[in-house]
Tab-separated table of C-alpha atoms in Angstrom:
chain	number	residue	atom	x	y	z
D	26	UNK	CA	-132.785	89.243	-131.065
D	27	UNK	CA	-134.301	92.362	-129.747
D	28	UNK	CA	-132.864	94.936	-132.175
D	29	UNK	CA	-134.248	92.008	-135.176
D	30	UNK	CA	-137.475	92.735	-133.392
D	31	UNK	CA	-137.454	96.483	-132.888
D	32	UNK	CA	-136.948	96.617	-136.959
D	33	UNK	CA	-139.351	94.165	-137.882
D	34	UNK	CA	-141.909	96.068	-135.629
D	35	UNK	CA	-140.965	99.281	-137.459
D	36	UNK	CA	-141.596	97.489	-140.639
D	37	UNK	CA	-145.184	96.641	-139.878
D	38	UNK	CA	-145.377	100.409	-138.254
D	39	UNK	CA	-144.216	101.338	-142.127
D	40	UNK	CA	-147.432	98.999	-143.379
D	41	UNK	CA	-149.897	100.395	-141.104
D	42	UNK	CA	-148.810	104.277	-142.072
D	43	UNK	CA	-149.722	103.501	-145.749
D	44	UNK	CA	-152.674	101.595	-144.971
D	45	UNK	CA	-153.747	105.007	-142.554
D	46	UNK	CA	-152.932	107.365	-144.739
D	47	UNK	CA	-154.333	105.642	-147.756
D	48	UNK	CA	-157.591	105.179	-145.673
D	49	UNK	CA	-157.612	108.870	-143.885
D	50	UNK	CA	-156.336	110.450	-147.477
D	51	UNK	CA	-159.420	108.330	-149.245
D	52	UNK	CA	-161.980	109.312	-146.592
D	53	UNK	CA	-160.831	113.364	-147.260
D	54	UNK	CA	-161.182	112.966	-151.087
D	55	UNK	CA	-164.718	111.352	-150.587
D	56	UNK	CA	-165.733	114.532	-148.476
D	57	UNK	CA	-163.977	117.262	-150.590
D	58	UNK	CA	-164.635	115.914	-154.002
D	59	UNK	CA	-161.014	115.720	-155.092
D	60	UNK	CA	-159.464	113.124	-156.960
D	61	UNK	CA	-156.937	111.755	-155.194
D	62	UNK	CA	-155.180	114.991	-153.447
D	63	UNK	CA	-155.531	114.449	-149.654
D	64	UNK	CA	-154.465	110.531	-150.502
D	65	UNK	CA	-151.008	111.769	-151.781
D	66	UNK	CA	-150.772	114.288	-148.744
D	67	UNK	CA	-151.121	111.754	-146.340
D	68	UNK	CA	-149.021	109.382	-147.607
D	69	UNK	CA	-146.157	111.851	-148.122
D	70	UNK	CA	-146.750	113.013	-143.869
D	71	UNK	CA	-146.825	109.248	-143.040
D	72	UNK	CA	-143.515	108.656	-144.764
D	73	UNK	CA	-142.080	111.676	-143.462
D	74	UNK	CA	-142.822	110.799	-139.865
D	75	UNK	CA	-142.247	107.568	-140.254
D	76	UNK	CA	-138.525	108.815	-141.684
D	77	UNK	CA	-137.758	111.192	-138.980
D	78	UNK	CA	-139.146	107.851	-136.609
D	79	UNK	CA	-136.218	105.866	-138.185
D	80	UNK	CA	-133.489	107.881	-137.782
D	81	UNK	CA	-134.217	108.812	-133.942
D	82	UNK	CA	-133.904	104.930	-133.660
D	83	UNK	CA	-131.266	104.602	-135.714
D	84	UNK	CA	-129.469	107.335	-133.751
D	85	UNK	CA	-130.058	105.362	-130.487
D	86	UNK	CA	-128.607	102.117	-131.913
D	87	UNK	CA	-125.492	103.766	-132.859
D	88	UNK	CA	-125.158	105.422	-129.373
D	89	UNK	CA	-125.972	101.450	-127.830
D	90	UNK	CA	-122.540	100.226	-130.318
D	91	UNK	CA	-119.446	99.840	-128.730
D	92	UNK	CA	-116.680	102.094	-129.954
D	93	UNK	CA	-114.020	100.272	-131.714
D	94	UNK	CA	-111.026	101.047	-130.116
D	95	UNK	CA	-112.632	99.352	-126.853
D	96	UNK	CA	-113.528	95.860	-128.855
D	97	UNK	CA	-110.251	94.974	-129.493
D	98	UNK	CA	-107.578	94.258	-127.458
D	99	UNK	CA	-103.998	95.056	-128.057
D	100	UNK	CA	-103.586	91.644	-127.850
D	101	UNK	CA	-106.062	90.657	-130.520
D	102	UNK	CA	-104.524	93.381	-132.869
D	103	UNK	CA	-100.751	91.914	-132.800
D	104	UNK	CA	-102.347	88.210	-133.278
D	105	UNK	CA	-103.704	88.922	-136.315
């Protein structure tokens, strides 16, 4: 239930990037005068960040999964 929740809070971390960066990259192209420029930037930082994010946590799940050879007993193995 936890890890569910960890990745369902990195989903809505995913919606409020692209609602950020659409908002911060909007607010830039008002100042500047540019059509749309600082809009793309920031969305293309949010999803990098957001990537480099999901593979630090995907890193520490893997590190939290048991290694195989310790799930299974001998026992288990010749039983099946």
């Amino acid at each position: 239930m936890k890890k569910g929740a960890v990745f369902m809070g990195m989903g809505f971390e995913l919606v409020g990037l692209i609602l950020g960066g659409l908002y911060v990259g909007s607010q830039i192209d008002k100042e500047m005068k540019w059509p749309g420029y600082a809009v793309a930037a920031a969305m293309v930082i949010a999803l990098i960040g957001w990537f480099i994010h999901l593979i630090f946590m995907m890193k520490k799940f893997m590190a939290e999964l048991p290694d195989d050879k310790e799930t299974y007993d001998k026992e288990d193995i010749d039983n099946k």
